[in-house]
mmCIF file of C-alpha atoms in Angstrom:
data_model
loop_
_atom_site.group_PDB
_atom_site.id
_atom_site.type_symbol
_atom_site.label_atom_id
_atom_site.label_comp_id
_atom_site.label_asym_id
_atom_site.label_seq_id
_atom_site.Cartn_x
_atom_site.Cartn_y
_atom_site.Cartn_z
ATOM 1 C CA UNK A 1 67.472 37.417 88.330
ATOM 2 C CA UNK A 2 66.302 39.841 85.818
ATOM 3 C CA UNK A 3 70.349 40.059 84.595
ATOM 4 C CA UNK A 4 70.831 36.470 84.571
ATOM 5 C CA UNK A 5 67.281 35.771 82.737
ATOM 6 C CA UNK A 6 66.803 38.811 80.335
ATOM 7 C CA UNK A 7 63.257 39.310 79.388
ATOM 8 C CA UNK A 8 61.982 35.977 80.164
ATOM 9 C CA UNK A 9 62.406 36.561 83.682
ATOM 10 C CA UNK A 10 60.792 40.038 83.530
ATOM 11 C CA UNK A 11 58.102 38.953 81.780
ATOM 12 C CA UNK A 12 57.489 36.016 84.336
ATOM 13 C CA UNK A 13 57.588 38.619 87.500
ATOM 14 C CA UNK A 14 55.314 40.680 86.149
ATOM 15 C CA UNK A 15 52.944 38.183 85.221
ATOM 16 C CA UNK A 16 52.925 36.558 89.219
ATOM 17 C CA UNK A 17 51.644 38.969 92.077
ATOM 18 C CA UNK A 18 54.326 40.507 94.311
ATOM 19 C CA UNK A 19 52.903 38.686 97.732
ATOM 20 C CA UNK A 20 53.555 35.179 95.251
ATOM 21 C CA UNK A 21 57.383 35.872 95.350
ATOM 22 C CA UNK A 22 57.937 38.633 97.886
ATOM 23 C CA UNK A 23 59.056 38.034 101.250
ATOM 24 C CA UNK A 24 58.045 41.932 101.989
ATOM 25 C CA UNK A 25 54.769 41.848 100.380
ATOM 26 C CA UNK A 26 53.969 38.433 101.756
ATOM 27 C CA UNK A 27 50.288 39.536 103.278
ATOM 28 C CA UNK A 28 50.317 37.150 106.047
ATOM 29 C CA UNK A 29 52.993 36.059 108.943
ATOM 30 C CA UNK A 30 55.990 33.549 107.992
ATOM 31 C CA UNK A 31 57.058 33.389 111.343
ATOM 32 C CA UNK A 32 60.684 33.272 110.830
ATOM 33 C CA UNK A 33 60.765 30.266 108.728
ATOM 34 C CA UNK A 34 61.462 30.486 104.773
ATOM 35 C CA UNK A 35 61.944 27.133 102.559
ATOM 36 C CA UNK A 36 62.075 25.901 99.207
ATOM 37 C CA UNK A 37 63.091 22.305 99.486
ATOM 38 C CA UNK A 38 60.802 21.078 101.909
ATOM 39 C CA UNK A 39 60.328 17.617 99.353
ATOM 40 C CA UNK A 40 64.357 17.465 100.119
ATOM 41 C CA UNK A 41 64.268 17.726 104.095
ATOM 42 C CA UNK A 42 61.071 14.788 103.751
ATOM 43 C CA UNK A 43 63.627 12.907 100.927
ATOM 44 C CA UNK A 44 66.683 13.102 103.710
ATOM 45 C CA UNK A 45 64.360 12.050 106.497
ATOM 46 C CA UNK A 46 63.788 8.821 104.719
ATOM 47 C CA UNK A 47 66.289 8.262 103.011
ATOM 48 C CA UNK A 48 66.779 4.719 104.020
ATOM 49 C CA UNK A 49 63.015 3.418 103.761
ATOM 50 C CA UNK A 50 62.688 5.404 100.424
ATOM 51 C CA UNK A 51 64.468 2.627 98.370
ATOM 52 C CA UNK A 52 61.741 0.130 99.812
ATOM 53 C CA UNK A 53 58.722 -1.079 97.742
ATOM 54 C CA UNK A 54 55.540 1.407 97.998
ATOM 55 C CA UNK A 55 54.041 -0.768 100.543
ATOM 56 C CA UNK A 56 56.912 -1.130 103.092
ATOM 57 C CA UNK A 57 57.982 2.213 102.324
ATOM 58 C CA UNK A 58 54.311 4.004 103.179
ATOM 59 C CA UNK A 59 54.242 1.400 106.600
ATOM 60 C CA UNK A 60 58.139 2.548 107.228
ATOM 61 C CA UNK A 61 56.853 6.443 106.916
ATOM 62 C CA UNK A 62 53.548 5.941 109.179
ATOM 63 C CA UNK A 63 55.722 4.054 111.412
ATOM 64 C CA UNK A 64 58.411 6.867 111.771
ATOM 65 C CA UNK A 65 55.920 9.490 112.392
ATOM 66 C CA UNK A 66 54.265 7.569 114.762
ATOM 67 C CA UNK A 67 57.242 7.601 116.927
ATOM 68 C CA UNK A 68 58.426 10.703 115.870
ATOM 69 C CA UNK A 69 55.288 12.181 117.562
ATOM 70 C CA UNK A 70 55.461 10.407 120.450
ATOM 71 C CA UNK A 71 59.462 11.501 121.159
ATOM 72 C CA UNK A 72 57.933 15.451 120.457
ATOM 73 C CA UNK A 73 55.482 14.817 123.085
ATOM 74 C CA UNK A 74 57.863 13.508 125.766
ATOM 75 C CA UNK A 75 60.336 16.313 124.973
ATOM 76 C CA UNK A 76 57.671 18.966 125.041
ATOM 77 C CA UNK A 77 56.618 17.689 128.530
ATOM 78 C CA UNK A 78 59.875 18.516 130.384
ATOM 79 C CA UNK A 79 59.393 22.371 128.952
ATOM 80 C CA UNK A 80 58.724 24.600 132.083
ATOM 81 C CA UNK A 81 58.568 27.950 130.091
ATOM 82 C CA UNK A 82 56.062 29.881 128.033
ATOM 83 C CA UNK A 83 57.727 29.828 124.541
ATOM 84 C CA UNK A 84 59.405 26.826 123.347
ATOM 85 C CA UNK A 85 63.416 26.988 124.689
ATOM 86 C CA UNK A 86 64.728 27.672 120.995
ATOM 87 C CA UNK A 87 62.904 30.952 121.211
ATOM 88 C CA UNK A 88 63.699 31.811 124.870
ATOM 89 C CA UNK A 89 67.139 31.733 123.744
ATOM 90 C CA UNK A 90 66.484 33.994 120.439
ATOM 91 C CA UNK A 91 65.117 36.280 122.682
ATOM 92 C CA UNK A 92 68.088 36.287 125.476
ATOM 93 C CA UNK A 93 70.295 37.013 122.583
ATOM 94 C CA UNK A 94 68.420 40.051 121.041
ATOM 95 C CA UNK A 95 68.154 41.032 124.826
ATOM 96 C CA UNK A 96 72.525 40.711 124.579
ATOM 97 C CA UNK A 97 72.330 42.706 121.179
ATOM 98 C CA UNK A 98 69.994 45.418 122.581
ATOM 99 C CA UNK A 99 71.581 45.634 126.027
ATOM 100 C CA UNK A 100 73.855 49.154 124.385
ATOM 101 C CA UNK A 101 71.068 51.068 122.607
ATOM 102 C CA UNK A 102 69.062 54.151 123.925
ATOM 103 C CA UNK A 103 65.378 54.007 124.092
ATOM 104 C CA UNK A 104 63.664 57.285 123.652
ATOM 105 C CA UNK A 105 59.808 57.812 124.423
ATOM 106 C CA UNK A 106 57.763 59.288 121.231
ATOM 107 C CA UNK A 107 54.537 58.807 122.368
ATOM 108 C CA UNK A 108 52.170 56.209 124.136
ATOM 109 C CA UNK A 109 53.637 52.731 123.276
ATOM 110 C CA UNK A 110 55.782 54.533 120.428
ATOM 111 C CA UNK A 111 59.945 54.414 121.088
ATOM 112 C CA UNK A 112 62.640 55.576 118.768
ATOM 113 C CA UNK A 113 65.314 52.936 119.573
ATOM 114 C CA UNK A 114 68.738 54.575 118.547
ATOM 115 C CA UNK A 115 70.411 51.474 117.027
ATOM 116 C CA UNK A 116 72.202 51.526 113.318
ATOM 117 C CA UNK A 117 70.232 52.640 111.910
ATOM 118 C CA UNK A 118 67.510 53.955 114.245
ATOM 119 C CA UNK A 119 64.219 52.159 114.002
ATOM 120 C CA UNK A 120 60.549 52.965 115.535
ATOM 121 C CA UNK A 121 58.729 50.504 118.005
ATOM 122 C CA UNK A 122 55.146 50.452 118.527
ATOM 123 C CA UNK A 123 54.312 48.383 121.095
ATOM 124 C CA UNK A 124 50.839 48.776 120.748
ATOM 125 C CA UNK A 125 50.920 47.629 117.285
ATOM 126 C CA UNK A 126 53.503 45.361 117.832
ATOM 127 C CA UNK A 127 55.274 46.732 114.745
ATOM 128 C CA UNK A 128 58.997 47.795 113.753
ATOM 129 C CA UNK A 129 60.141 50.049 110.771
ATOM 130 C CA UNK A 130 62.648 47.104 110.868
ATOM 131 C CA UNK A 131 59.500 45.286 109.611
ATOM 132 C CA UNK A 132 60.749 41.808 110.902
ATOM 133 C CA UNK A 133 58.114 41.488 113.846
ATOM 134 C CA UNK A 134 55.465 42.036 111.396
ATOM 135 C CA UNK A 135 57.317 39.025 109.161
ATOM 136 C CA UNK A 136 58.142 36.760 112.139
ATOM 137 C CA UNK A 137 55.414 37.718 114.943
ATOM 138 C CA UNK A 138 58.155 37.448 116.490
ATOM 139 C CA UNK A 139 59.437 40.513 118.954
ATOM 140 C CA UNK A 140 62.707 41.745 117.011
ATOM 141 C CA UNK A 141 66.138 42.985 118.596
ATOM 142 C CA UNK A 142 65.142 46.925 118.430
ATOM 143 C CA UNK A 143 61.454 45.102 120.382
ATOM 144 C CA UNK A 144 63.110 43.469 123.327
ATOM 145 C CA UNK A 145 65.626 46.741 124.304
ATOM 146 C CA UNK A 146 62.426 48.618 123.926
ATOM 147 C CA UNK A 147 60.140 46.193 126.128
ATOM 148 C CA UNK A 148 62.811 45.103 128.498
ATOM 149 C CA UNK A 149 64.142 48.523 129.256
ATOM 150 C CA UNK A 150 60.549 49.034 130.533
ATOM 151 C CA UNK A 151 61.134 46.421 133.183
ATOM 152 C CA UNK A 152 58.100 44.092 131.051
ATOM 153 C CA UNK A 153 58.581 40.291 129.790
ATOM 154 C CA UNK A 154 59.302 40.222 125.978
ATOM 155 C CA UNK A 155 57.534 36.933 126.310
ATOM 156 C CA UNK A 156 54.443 38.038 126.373
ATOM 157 C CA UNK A 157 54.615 40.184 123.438
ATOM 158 C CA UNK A 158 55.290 36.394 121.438
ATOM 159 C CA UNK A 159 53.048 35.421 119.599
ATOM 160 C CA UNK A 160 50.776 32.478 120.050
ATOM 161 C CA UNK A 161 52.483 30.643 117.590
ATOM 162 C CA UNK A 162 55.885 30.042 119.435
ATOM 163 C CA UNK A 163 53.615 29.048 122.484
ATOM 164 C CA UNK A 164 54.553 25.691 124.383
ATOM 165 C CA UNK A 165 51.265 24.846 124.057
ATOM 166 C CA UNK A 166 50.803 25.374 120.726
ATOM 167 C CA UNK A 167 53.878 23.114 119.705
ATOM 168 C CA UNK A 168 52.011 20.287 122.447
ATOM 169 C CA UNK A 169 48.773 20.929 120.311
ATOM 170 C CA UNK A 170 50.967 20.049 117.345
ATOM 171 C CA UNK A 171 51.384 16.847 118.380
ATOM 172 C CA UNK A 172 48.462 15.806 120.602
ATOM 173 C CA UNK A 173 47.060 13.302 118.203
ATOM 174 C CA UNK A 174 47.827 9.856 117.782
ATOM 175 C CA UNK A 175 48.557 7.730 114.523
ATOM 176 C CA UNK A 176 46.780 3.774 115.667
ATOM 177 C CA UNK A 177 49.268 0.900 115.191
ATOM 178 C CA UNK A 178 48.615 -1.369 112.245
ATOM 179 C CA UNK A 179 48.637 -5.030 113.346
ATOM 180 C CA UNK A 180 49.816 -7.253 110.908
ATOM 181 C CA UNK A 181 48.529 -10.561 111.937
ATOM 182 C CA UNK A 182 45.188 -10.821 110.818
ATOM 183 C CA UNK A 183 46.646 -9.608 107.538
ATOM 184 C CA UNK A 184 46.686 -12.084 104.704
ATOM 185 C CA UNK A 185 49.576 -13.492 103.540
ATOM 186 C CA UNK A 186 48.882 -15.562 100.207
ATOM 187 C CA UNK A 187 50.111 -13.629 97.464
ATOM 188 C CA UNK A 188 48.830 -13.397 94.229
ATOM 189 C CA UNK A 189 51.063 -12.576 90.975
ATOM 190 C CA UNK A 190 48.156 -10.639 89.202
ATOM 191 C CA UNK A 191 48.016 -8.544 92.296
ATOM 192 C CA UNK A 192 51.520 -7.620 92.554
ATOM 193 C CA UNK A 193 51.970 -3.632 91.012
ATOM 194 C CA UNK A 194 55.276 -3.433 89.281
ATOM 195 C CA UNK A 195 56.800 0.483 89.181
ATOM 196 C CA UNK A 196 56.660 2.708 86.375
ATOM 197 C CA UNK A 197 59.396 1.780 83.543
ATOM 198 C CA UNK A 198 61.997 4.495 84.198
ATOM 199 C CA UNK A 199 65.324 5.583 82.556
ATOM 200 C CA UNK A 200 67.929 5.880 85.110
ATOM 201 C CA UNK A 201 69.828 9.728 85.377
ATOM 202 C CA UNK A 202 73.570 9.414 84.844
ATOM 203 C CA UNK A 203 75.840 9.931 87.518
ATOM 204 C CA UNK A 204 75.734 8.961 90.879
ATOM 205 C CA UNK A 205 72.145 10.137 92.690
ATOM 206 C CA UNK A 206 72.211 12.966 95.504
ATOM 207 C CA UNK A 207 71.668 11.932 98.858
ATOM 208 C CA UNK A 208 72.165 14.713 100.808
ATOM 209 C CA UNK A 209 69.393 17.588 101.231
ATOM 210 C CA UNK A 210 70.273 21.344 99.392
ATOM 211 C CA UNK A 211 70.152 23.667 102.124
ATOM 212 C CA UNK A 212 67.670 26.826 101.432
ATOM 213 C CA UNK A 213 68.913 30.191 100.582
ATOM 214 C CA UNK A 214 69.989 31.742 103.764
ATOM 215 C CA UNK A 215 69.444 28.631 105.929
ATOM 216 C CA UNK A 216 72.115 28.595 109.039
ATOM 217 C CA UNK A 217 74.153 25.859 108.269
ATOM 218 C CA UNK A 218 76.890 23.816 110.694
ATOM 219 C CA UNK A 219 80.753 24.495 109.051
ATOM 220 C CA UNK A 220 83.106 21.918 109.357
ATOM 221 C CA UNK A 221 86.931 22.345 109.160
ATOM 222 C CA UNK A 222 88.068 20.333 106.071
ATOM 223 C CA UNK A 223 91.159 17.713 106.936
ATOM 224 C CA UNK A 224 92.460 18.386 103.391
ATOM 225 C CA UNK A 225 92.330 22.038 102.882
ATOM 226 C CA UNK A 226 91.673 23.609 106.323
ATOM 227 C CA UNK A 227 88.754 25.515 105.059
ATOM 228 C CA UNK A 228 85.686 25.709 107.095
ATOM 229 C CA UNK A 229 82.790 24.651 105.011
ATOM 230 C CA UNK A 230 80.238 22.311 104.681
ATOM 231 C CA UNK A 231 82.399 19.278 102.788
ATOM 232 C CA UNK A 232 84.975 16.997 104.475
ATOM 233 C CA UNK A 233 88.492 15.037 103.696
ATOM 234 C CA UNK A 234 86.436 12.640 100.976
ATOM 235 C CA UNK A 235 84.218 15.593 99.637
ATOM 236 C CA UNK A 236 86.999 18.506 98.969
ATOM 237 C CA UNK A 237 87.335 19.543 95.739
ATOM 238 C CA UNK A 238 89.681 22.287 96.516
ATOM 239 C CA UNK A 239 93.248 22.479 94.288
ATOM 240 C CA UNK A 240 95.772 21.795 95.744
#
């Protein structure tokens, strides 16, 4: 950044506090999830009902979250385990990644786990020199050999955050239906809000949500070039 920017950029990361910009001086627990374009996941979830007038569209939004908490609470109720089944399966495949390293004793609840490179596990502490359970609160790779290699459930060393229970709390409350037919119909032109005069952007408005810096994302395998990517037949832009 500071090569692309010059001193402007300098200037500007000096002037904000490390923990502001700084995944590793972030003072408090991220657990594992890192965004910057959560207005563009909120855009792409309506991206039908946003082209509606402001009154349909703010019904449309408290009508899709009213549903959209009642399908989380149904799904949620068929989960049997401790953790939510997206992180039982994060932590069967650190278990898979572990399953070859050595796990040496220091001293109480402190291993040397002889990975590459070798890392320290307190257990106690629930830290890593890896530094991503402290990030996550979430037990790491070089955590599960360590606490499964003692015969002990890396579930309970989880924090409460990933808890079944805490994603049922999440949705436990209810949004109230709006009925509509005591609602008055007569309308009245001096009533009516017209939008903001805007100029119109040139060229043809994005649709599609910009997926974060080191987001996981799905690759296709393009019909025109053969490429694996994240663009199709109608979107390549390869030469050809």
């Amino acid at each position: 950044m500071a090569t692309e920017g010059g001193h402007k950029v300098i200037d500007f990361l000096e002037s904000v506090p490390a923990d502001r910009w700084s995944t590793v001086h972030f003072p408090g627990c991220r657990y594992g999830e890192l965004y910057s374009n959560v207005a563009e996941s909120f855009n792409s979830w309506i991206k039908k009902e946003r082209y509606l007038p402001i009154r349909n569209l703010v019904d449309s939004i408290r009508v899709k979250i009213m549903d959209m908490i009642v399908v989380k609470r149904e799904k949620v109720s068929e989960w049997v385990g401790k953790i939510c089944p997206k992180m039982e399966k994060k932590l069967h495949d650190s278990y898979q990644e572990s399953r070859s390293w050595v796990v040496m004793p220091s001293e109480y609840g402190i291993f040397e786990v002889h990975s590459e490179p070798a890392v320290t596990v307190d257990l106690v502490g629930r830290t890593c020199s890896c530094r991503k359970w402290q990030q996550d609160g979430f037990p790491c790779c070089h955590a599960v050999g360590v606490i499964t290699s003692f015969g002990k459930e890396p579930s309970d060393y989880v924090d409460p955050y990933f808890y079944t229970e805490t994603y049922c709390a999440s949705y436990s409350h209810s949004i109230n239906s709006i009925p509509t037919l005591w609602m008055s119909r007569n309308s009245n032109d001096e009533e009516i809000i017209l939008p903001p005069l805007s100029k119109k952007p040139p060229g043809r408005p994005k649709t599609c949500r910009i997926p974060s810096r080191g987001e996981k994302v799905s690759q296709i395998r393009c019909g025109r070039c053969h490429k694996l990517g994240n663009h199709n037949k109608s979107t390549c832009k390869e030469a050809m």
